[in-house]
mmCIF file of C-alpha atoms in Angstrom:
data_model
loop_
_atom_site.group_PDB
_atom_site.id
_atom_site.type_symbol
_atom_site.label_atom_id
_atom_site.label_comp_id
_atom_site.label_asym_id
_atom_site.label_seq_id
_atom_site.Cartn_x
_atom_site.Cartn_y
_atom_site.Cartn_z
ATOM 1 C CA UNK A 225 -12.229 -8.133 -0.587
ATOM 2 C CA UNK A 226 -9.560 -5.692 -1.802
ATOM 3 C CA UNK A 227 -6.102 -6.335 -0.370
ATOM 4 C CA UNK A 228 -5.163 -3.265 1.729
ATOM 5 C CA UNK A 229 -2.098 -1.470 0.405
ATOM 6 C CA UNK A 230 0.031 1.026 2.281
ATOM 7 C CA UNK A 231 3.266 2.882 1.528
ATOM 8 C CA UNK A 232 6.608 3.039 3.319
ATOM 9 C CA UNK A 233 8.178 6.403 2.449
ATOM 10 C CA UNK A 234 11.890 6.688 3.254
ATOM 11 C CA UNK A 235 11.845 10.367 2.219
ATOM 12 C CA UNK A 236 14.779 9.834 -0.177
ATOM 13 C CA UNK A 237 17.139 12.725 -0.886
ATOM 14 C CA UNK A 238 18.319 12.238 -4.426
ATOM 15 C CA UNK A 239 21.618 13.449 -5.903
ATOM 16 C CA UNK A 240 21.489 17.209 -6.427
ATOM 17 C CA UNK A 241 18.414 17.650 -4.204
ATOM 18 C CA UNK A 242 17.907 18.905 -0.647
ATOM 19 C CA UNK A 243 15.852 17.595 2.294
ATOM 20 C CA UNK A 244 13.309 20.307 1.509
ATOM 21 C CA UNK A 245 12.853 18.754 -1.947
ATOM 22 C CA UNK A 246 12.375 15.375 -0.277
ATOM 23 C CA UNK A 247 9.681 16.701 2.051
ATOM 24 C CA UNK A 248 7.807 18.282 -0.846
ATOM 25 C CA UNK A 249 7.920 14.936 -2.653
ATOM 26 C CA UNK A 250 6.611 13.170 0.466
ATOM 27 C CA UNK A 251 3.644 15.543 0.638
ATOM 28 C CA UNK A 252 2.903 15.001 -3.058
ATOM 29 C CA UNK A 253 3.046 11.223 -2.578
ATOM 30 C CA UNK A 254 0.788 11.357 0.484
ATOM 31 C CA UNK A 255 -1.816 13.423 -1.337
ATOM 32 C CA UNK A 256 -1.816 11.005 -4.263
ATOM 33 C CA UNK A 257 -2.027 8.023 -1.892
ATOM 34 C CA UNK A 258 -4.943 9.586 -0.012
ATOM 35 C CA UNK A 259 -6.917 10.169 -3.200
ATOM 36 C CA UNK A 260 -6.045 6.737 -4.609
ATOM 37 C CA UNK A 261 -7.196 4.693 -1.607
ATOM 38 C CA UNK A 262 -3.977 3.596 0.087
ATOM 39 C CA UNK A 263 -4.565 2.768 3.771
ATOM 40 C CA UNK A 264 -1.564 4.400 5.437
ATOM 41 C CA UNK A 265 1.901 5.876 4.918
ATOM 42 C CA UNK A 266 4.725 5.174 7.321
ATOM 43 C CA UNK A 267 8.083 6.927 7.711
ATOM 44 C CA UNK A 268 11.206 5.195 9.029
ATOM 45 C CA UNK A 269 13.710 6.505 11.548
ATOM 46 C CA UNK A 270 17.248 6.464 10.132
ATOM 47 C CA UNK A 271 20.295 8.450 11.230
ATOM 48 C CA UNK A 272 23.551 9.624 9.633
ATOM 49 C CA UNK A 273 22.295 8.739 6.147
ATOM 50 C CA UNK A 274 22.530 11.653 3.700
ATOM 51 C CA UNK A 275 20.087 10.012 1.266
ATOM 52 C CA UNK A 276 17.248 9.593 3.819
ATOM 53 C CA UNK A 277 15.437 12.587 5.347
ATOM 54 C CA UNK A 278 13.060 10.873 7.790
ATOM 55 C CA UNK A 279 15.307 10.935 10.880
ATOM 56 C CA UNK A 280 12.980 13.279 12.828
ATOM 57 C CA UNK A 281 10.076 10.932 12.159
ATOM 58 C CA UNK A 282 7.388 12.576 14.277
ATOM 59 C CA UNK A 283 8.157 16.005 12.797
ATOM 60 C CA UNK A 284 7.790 14.681 9.257
ATOM 61 C CA UNK A 285 4.512 12.966 10.164
ATOM 62 C CA UNK A 286 3.208 16.281 11.524
ATOM 63 C CA UNK A 287 4.179 18.097 8.332
ATOM 64 C CA UNK A 288 2.507 15.575 6.042
ATOM 65 C CA UNK A 289 -0.578 15.354 8.272
ATOM 66 C CA UNK A 290 -1.038 19.115 8.001
ATOM 67 C CA UNK A 291 -1.104 18.795 4.190
ATOM 68 C CA UNK A 292 -3.521 15.827 4.020
ATOM 69 C CA UNK A 293 -6.978 15.098 5.407
ATOM 70 C CA UNK A 294 -7.781 11.422 5.834
ATOM 71 C CA UNK A 295 -4.942 8.976 5.235
ATOM 72 C CA UNK A 296 -3.361 7.314 8.268
ATOM 73 C CA UNK A 297 0.237 8.334 8.967
ATOM 74 C CA UNK A 298 2.788 6.805 11.261
ATOM 75 C CA UNK A 299 6.235 5.471 11.964
ATOM 76 C CA UNK A 300 7.641 2.428 10.303
ATOM 77 C CA UNK A 301 9.230 2.690 12.666
ATOM 78 C CA UNK A 302 10.472 4.649 15.615
ATOM 79 C CA UNK A 303 13.550 2.866 16.965
ATOM 80 C CA UNK A 304 12.400 2.895 20.567
ATOM 81 C CA UNK A 305 15.719 2.090 22.306
ATOM 82 C CA UNK A 306 17.000 5.428 20.912
ATOM 83 C CA UNK A 307 14.408 7.293 22.982
ATOM 84 C CA UNK A 308 12.658 7.622 26.295
ATOM 85 C CA UNK A 309 9.217 5.969 26.107
ATOM 86 C CA UNK A 310 7.755 9.042 27.814
ATOM 87 C CA UNK A 311 9.080 11.378 25.114
ATOM 88 C CA UNK A 312 7.677 9.183 22.320
ATOM 89 C CA UNK A 313 4.322 9.038 24.137
ATOM 90 C CA UNK A 314 4.289 12.837 24.308
ATOM 91 C CA UNK A 315 5.258 13.219 20.643
ATOM 92 C CA UNK A 316 2.699 10.772 19.299
ATOM 93 C CA UNK A 317 0.114 11.904 21.820
ATOM 94 C CA UNK A 318 0.539 15.387 20.387
ATOM 95 C CA UNK A 319 0.121 14.052 16.848
ATOM 96 C CA UNK A 320 -2.978 12.081 17.825
ATOM 97 C CA UNK A 321 -4.466 15.136 19.515
ATOM 98 C CA UNK A 322 -3.899 17.246 16.403
ATOM 99 C CA UNK A 323 -5.023 14.529 13.962
ATOM 100 C CA UNK A 324 -7.389 12.151 15.800
ATOM 101 C CA UNK A 325 -7.857 8.703 14.330
ATOM 102 C CA UNK A 326 -5.012 9.091 11.829
ATOM 103 C CA UNK A 327 -1.789 8.269 13.712
ATOM 104 C CA UNK A 328 0.039 4.912 13.957
ATOM 105 C CA UNK A 329 3.099 4.130 16.071
ATOM 106 C CA UNK A 330 5.289 1.375 14.649
ATOM 107 C CA UNK A 331 8.194 0.374 16.901
ATOM 108 C CA UNK A 332 11.530 -1.270 16.176
ATOM 109 C CA UNK A 333 14.531 -2.122 18.341
ATOM 110 C CA UNK A 334 17.422 -1.648 15.869
ATOM 111 C CA UNK A 335 19.552 1.520 16.122
ATOM 112 C CA UNK A 336 18.691 2.696 12.600
ATOM 113 C CA UNK A 337 22.315 3.714 12.188
ATOM 114 C CA UNK A 338 25.969 2.659 12.393
ATOM 115 C CA UNK A 339 27.826 2.029 15.651
ATOM 116 C CA UNK A 340 29.333 5.534 15.994
ATOM 117 C CA UNK A 341 25.948 7.124 15.384
ATOM 118 C CA UNK A 342 24.441 4.790 17.957
ATOM 119 C CA UNK A 343 26.794 6.253 20.556
ATOM 120 C CA UNK A 344 26.020 9.786 19.365
ATOM 121 C CA UNK A 345 22.363 8.983 20.079
ATOM 122 C CA UNK A 346 23.398 8.261 23.699
ATOM 123 C CA UNK A 347 22.601 4.608 23.187
ATOM 124 C CA UNK A 348 24.747 1.695 24.335
ATOM 125 C CA UNK A 349 24.894 -1.854 23.011
ATOM 126 C CA UNK A 350 22.537 -3.126 25.737
ATOM 127 C CA UNK A 351 19.703 -0.693 24.934
ATOM 128 C CA UNK A 352 17.814 -3.195 22.794
ATOM 129 C CA UNK A 353 17.613 -5.623 25.729
ATOM 130 C CA UNK A 354 14.971 -3.451 27.350
ATOM 131 C CA UNK A 355 12.792 -3.156 24.244
ATOM 132 C CA UNK A 356 9.893 -5.326 25.539
ATOM 133 C CA UNK A 357 9.733 -3.346 28.790
ATOM 134 C CA UNK A 358 9.972 -0.043 26.907
ATOM 135 C CA UNK A 359 7.064 -1.033 24.652
ATOM 136 C CA UNK A 360 4.873 -1.809 27.648
ATOM 137 C CA UNK A 361 5.882 1.415 29.408
ATOM 138 C CA UNK A 362 4.997 3.387 26.279
ATOM 139 C CA UNK A 363 1.703 1.544 25.860
ATOM 140 C CA UNK A 364 0.733 2.407 29.432
ATOM 141 C CA UNK A 365 1.515 6.110 28.928
ATOM 142 C CA UNK A 366 -0.833 6.166 25.917
ATOM 143 C CA UNK A 367 -3.602 4.472 27.902
ATOM 144 C CA UNK A 368 -5.076 5.728 31.164
ATOM 145 C CA UNK A 369 -2.343 4.236 33.280
ATOM 146 C CA UNK A 370 1.379 4.449 33.882
ATOM 147 C CA UNK A 371 3.997 1.925 34.920
ATOM 148 C CA UNK A 372 6.045 4.738 36.479
ATOM 149 C CA UNK A 373 4.288 5.959 39.644
ATOM 150 C CA UNK A 374 3.155 9.567 39.372
ATOM 151 C CA UNK A 375 4.359 10.043 35.789
ATOM 152 C CA UNK A 376 1.952 10.547 32.864
ATOM 153 C CA UNK A 377 2.259 11.680 29.261
ATOM 154 C CA UNK A 378 0.641 15.050 28.544
ATOM 155 C CA UNK A 379 -0.373 15.055 25.690
ATOM 156 C CA UNK A 380 -0.656 11.311 25.214
ATOM 157 C CA UNK A 381 -2.581 9.968 28.161
ATOM 158 C CA UNK A 382 -5.797 8.365 26.976
ATOM 159 C CA UNK A 383 -5.060 8.742 23.253
ATOM 160 C CA UNK A 384 -4.433 5.014 22.825
ATOM 161 C CA UNK A 385 -2.374 5.494 19.688
ATOM 162 C CA UNK A 386 -2.264 2.002 18.107
ATOM 163 C CA UNK A 387 1.099 0.274 18.385
ATOM 164 C CA UNK A 388 2.692 -2.025 15.797
ATOM 165 C CA UNK A 389 5.769 -4.174 16.342
ATOM 166 C CA UNK A 390 8.243 -4.116 13.450
ATOM 167 C CA UNK A 391 10.780 -6.839 12.902
ATOM 168 C CA UNK A 392 12.761 -9.113 10.636
ATOM 169 C CA UNK A 393 13.285 -12.047 12.987
ATOM 170 C CA UNK A 394 11.432 -14.361 15.337
ATOM 171 C CA UNK A 395 12.042 -12.005 18.272
ATOM 172 C CA UNK A 396 9.644 -9.335 17.001
ATOM 173 C CA UNK A 397 7.081 -11.964 16.057
ATOM 174 C CA UNK A 398 7.148 -13.461 19.536
ATOM 175 C CA UNK A 399 6.885 -10.066 21.215
ATOM 176 C CA UNK A 400 3.989 -8.919 19.021
ATOM 177 C CA UNK A 401 2.183 -12.197 19.698
ATOM 178 C CA UNK A 402 2.726 -11.999 23.462
ATOM 179 C CA UNK A 403 1.477 -8.398 23.651
ATOM 180 C CA UNK A 404 -1.404 -8.905 21.226
ATOM 181 C CA UNK A 405 -0.178 -6.264 18.784
ATOM 182 C CA UNK A 406 -0.086 -6.140 14.970
ATOM 183 C CA UNK A 407 3.174 -7.338 13.415
ATOM 184 C CA UNK A 408 4.932 -5.765 10.437
ATOM 185 C CA UNK A 409 7.728 -7.760 8.806
ATOM 186 C CA UNK A 410 10.523 -5.966 6.942
ATOM 187 C CA UNK A 411 10.588 -8.389 4.015
ATOM 188 C CA UNK A 412 11.369 -5.533 1.604
ATOM 189 C CA UNK A 413 15.008 -5.653 2.737
ATOM 190 C CA UNK A 414 15.368 -8.581 5.184
ATOM 191 C CA UNK A 415 13.352 -11.410 3.657
ATOM 192 C CA UNK A 416 14.939 -14.550 5.067
ATOM 193 C CA UNK A 417 12.723 -15.290 8.098
ATOM 194 C CA UNK A 418 9.423 -14.005 6.680
ATOM 195 C CA UNK A 419 7.354 -17.191 6.655
ATOM 196 C CA UNK A 420 8.778 -18.603 9.887
ATOM 197 C CA UNK A 421 8.198 -15.342 11.767
ATOM 198 C CA UNK A 422 4.624 -14.949 10.549
ATOM 199 C CA UNK A 423 3.847 -18.564 11.447
ATOM 200 C CA UNK A 424 5.194 -18.067 14.983
ATOM 201 C CA UNK A 425 3.227 -14.840 15.381
ATOM 202 C CA UNK A 426 -0.062 -16.371 14.269
ATOM 203 C CA UNK A 427 0.454 -19.505 16.372
ATOM 204 C CA UNK A 428 1.318 -17.685 19.604
ATOM 205 C CA UNK A 429 -0.920 -14.604 19.319
ATOM 206 C CA UNK A 430 -2.793 -13.602 22.476
ATOM 207 C CA UNK A 431 -5.745 -11.198 22.145
ATOM 208 C CA UNK A 432 -5.349 -7.789 23.774
ATOM 209 C CA UNK A 433 -7.308 -4.593 24.375
ATOM 210 C CA UNK A 434 -5.974 -3.265 21.052
ATOM 211 C CA UNK A 435 -6.402 -6.368 18.882
ATOM 212 C CA UNK A 436 -8.487 -9.530 19.149
ATOM 213 C CA UNK A 437 -6.921 -11.469 16.267
ATOM 214 C CA UNK A 438 -3.509 -11.576 14.523
ATOM 215 C CA UNK A 439 -2.779 -8.918 11.923
ATOM 216 C CA UNK A 440 0.264 -9.114 9.631
ATOM 217 C CA UNK A 441 1.720 -6.406 7.410
ATOM 218 C CA UNK A 442 4.485 -7.485 5.008
ATOM 219 C CA UNK A 443 6.903 -5.170 3.205
ATOM 220 C CA UNK A 444 7.546 -5.555 -0.510
ATOM 221 C CA UNK A 445 9.411 -3.493 -3.098
ATOM 222 C CA UNK A 446 7.463 -2.156 -6.080
ATOM 223 C CA UNK A 447 8.249 -0.478 -9.374
ATOM 224 C CA UNK A 448 5.216 -0.180 -11.628
ATOM 225 C CA UNK A 449 5.807 1.430 -15.029
ATOM 226 C CA UNK A 450 4.109 1.739 -18.386
ATOM 227 C CA UNK A 451 6.550 -0.747 -19.948
ATOM 228 C CA UNK A 452 8.568 -3.671 -18.626
ATOM 229 C CA UNK A 453 11.749 -2.168 -20.052
ATOM 230 C CA UNK A 454 11.229 1.069 -18.118
ATOM 231 C CA UNK A 455 10.515 -0.835 -14.891
ATOM 232 C CA UNK A 456 13.634 -2.968 -15.330
ATOM 233 C CA UNK A 457 15.799 0.088 -15.959
ATOM 234 C CA UNK A 458 14.443 1.789 -12.849
ATOM 235 C CA UNK A 459 15.072 -1.327 -10.776
ATOM 236 C CA UNK A 460 18.677 -1.509 -11.922
ATOM 237 C CA UNK A 461 19.171 2.139 -10.954
ATOM 238 C CA UNK A 462 17.605 1.418 -7.566
ATOM 239 C CA UNK A 463 20.066 -1.421 -6.952
ATOM 240 C CA UNK A 464 22.912 0.859 -7.982
ATOM 241 C CA UNK A 465 21.708 3.381 -5.406
ATOM 242 C CA UNK A 466 21.669 0.683 -2.747
ATOM 243 C CA UNK A 467 25.288 -0.236 -3.495
ATOM 244 C CA UNK A 468 26.287 3.431 -3.273
ATOM 245 C CA UNK A 469 24.538 3.758 0.091
ATOM 246 C CA UNK A 470 26.723 0.933 1.430
ATOM 247 C CA UNK A 471 29.986 2.396 0.097
ATOM 248 C CA UNK A 472 32.603 4.050 2.284
ATOM 249 C CA UNK A 473 31.497 7.583 3.298
ATOM 250 C CA UNK A 474 32.787 10.214 0.902
ATOM 251 C CA UNK A 475 33.481 7.793 -1.939
ATOM 252 C CA UNK A 476 31.515 8.389 -5.139
ATOM 253 C CA UNK A 477 31.364 5.208 -7.222
ATOM 254 C CA UNK A 478 30.976 5.315 -11.000
ATOM 255 C CA UNK A 479 28.222 3.325 -12.702
ATOM 256 C CA UNK A 480 30.829 0.854 -13.998
ATOM 257 C CA UNK A 481 32.214 0.328 -10.497
ATOM 258 C CA UNK A 482 28.718 -0.198 -9.086
ATOM 259 C CA UNK A 483 27.811 -2.654 -11.854
ATOM 260 C CA UNK A 484 31.005 -4.577 -11.126
ATOM 261 C CA UNK A 485 29.912 -4.910 -7.501
ATOM 262 C CA UNK A 486 26.439 -6.058 -8.546
ATOM 263 C CA UNK A 487 27.903 -8.771 -10.757
ATOM 264 C CA UNK A 488 30.271 -9.996 -8.006
ATOM 265 C CA UNK A 489 29.506 -12.478 -5.210
ATOM 266 C CA UNK A 490 29.022 -9.501 -2.876
ATOM 267 C CA UNK A 491 26.341 -8.229 -5.237
ATOM 268 C CA UNK A 492 24.374 -11.363 -4.489
ATOM 269 C CA UNK A 493 23.651 -9.884 -1.057
ATOM 270 C CA UNK A 494 21.906 -6.944 -2.724
ATOM 271 C CA UNK A 495 19.859 -9.314 -4.871
ATOM 272 C CA UNK A 496 18.894 -11.267 -1.751
ATOM 273 C CA UNK A 497 17.803 -8.094 0.045
ATOM 274 C CA UNK A 498 15.371 -7.221 -2.766
ATOM 275 C CA UNK A 499 14.180 -10.739 -3.538
ATOM 276 C CA UNK A 500 10.594 -9.683 -2.809
ATOM 277 C CA UNK A 501 10.147 -7.102 -5.551
ATOM 278 C CA UNK A 502 7.276 -6.521 -7.966
ATOM 279 C CA UNK A 503 8.755 -4.924 -11.073
ATOM 280 C CA UNK A 504 6.828 -4.457 -14.308
ATOM 281 C CA UNK A 505 3.585 -3.237 -15.828
ATOM 282 C CA UNK A 506 0.503 -2.829 -13.589
ATOM 283 C CA UNK A 507 -1.057 -6.237 -14.380
ATOM 284 C CA UNK A 508 2.220 -8.040 -13.692
ATOM 285 C CA UNK A 509 2.778 -6.107 -10.465
ATOM 286 C CA UNK A 510 -0.775 -6.878 -9.333
ATOM 287 C CA UNK A 511 -0.309 -10.598 -9.995
ATOM 288 C CA UNK A 512 2.991 -10.610 -8.117
ATOM 289 C CA UNK A 513 1.559 -8.814 -5.080
ATOM 290 C CA UNK A 514 -1.491 -11.062 -4.863
ATOM 291 C CA UNK A 515 0.779 -14.120 -4.933
ATOM 292 C CA UNK A 516 3.202 -12.560 -2.445
ATOM 293 C CA UNK A 517 0.388 -11.745 0.007
ATOM 294 C CA UNK A 518 -0.554 -15.438 0.080
ATOM 295 C CA UNK A 519 3.098 -16.487 0.385
ATOM 296 C CA UNK A 520 3.570 -14.106 3.326
ATOM 297 C CA UNK A 521 0.166 -14.919 4.880
ATOM 298 C CA UNK A 522 -0.274 -11.141 5.106
ATOM 299 C CA UNK A 523 -3.423 -9.155 5.861
ATOM 300 C CA UNK A 524 -1.923 -5.990 4.365
ATOM 301 C CA UNK A 525 1.071 -5.080 2.203
ATOM 302 C CA UNK A 526 3.255 -2.048 2.759
ATOM 303 C CA UNK A 527 4.916 -0.935 -0.449
ATOM 304 C CA UNK A 528 8.486 0.367 -0.637
ATOM 305 C CA UNK A 529 8.477 2.334 -3.884
ATOM 306 C CA UNK A 530 11.898 1.888 -5.479
ATOM 307 C CA UNK A 531 11.675 4.239 -8.459
ATOM 308 C CA UNK A 532 14.791 6.437 -8.373
ATOM 309 C CA UNK A 533 13.089 9.700 -9.466
ATOM 310 C CA UNK A 534 10.288 11.505 -7.642
ATOM 311 C CA UNK A 535 8.009 11.718 -10.682
ATOM 312 C CA UNK A 536 8.512 8.018 -11.435
ATOM 313 C CA UNK A 537 7.716 7.178 -7.808
ATOM 314 C CA UNK A 538 4.404 9.046 -8.096
ATOM 315 C CA UNK A 539 3.656 7.310 -11.384
ATOM 316 C CA UNK A 540 4.406 3.928 -9.829
ATOM 317 C CA UNK A 541 2.006 4.598 -6.936
ATOM 318 C CA UNK A 542 -0.646 5.810 -9.364
ATOM 319 C CA UNK A 543 -0.341 2.782 -11.674
ATOM 320 C CA UNK A 544 -0.419 0.358 -8.745
ATOM 321 C CA UNK A 545 -3.538 2.011 -7.316
ATOM 322 C CA UNK A 546 -5.240 1.784 -10.702
ATOM 323 C CA UNK A 547 -4.483 -1.917 -10.891
ATOM 324 C CA UNK A 548 -5.424 -2.899 -7.325
ATOM 325 C CA UNK A 549 -7.407 -0.204 -5.507
ATOM 326 C CA UNK A 550 -9.850 1.146 -8.072
#
């Protein structure tokens, strides 16, 4: 059986480009992924990050859905404590009504931003405490019921958009297991608890109306290139970009300054974040991913393409599909 592969698209805005350029690149990637046999593409909610254009996640999903035909599209994820469950039910109910059978709703509890932005989102530090209740309220809106008397989601009611719990700790694993929902682990940037969280999820899983057996999606970074040297160079540029994204706002670091950070003890944190990365030629990437899927006990992998240029990102997706999906 072919290992299902999906893509996490952060809609990167590269230096000298605009969000419009990013959206065009996301459409091009989705079309390639649809033709190549990828299962789904997810878009992540981030805020106050000039290099990521997926903050209005449902709007981006709608745009890409209008330019594709079959591939599943969804959030990876919507940070639910930033929103009213009713509003998210209406948004994704609208998407599901426009594109039936193609929409996923992945949910996370982190702010997807810094502290000041969290307050600008009208969120306080206790918002995450209500995440389990918010998930169940949202789930009810998308079914034929409601936990709020007299309130229903229109559109949304009866669409039963499938929910996924996203996480990088035991909390998300326990919640997904208790609610009988699929679990997606963010091992592409927060790898530490991967195996423990998946083990807890599989052990404690309770069947639900949506899912009768555990289902795990694990994130992993990928750069597939025609040569190992090219893949390695792209990976180094990707790590440089990650250092720059963590720098003080308004400060533009030189390559030498970034490389000095990467070679310092602090740079070890970057290396730890990307410890699960398949970098190389298609056969090597395939071997890595097959081994990683067993290590993660994953039913599906979601690929975070790390190539720094849009054309290289498309090439990476194409080479990976040729190695694993053909």
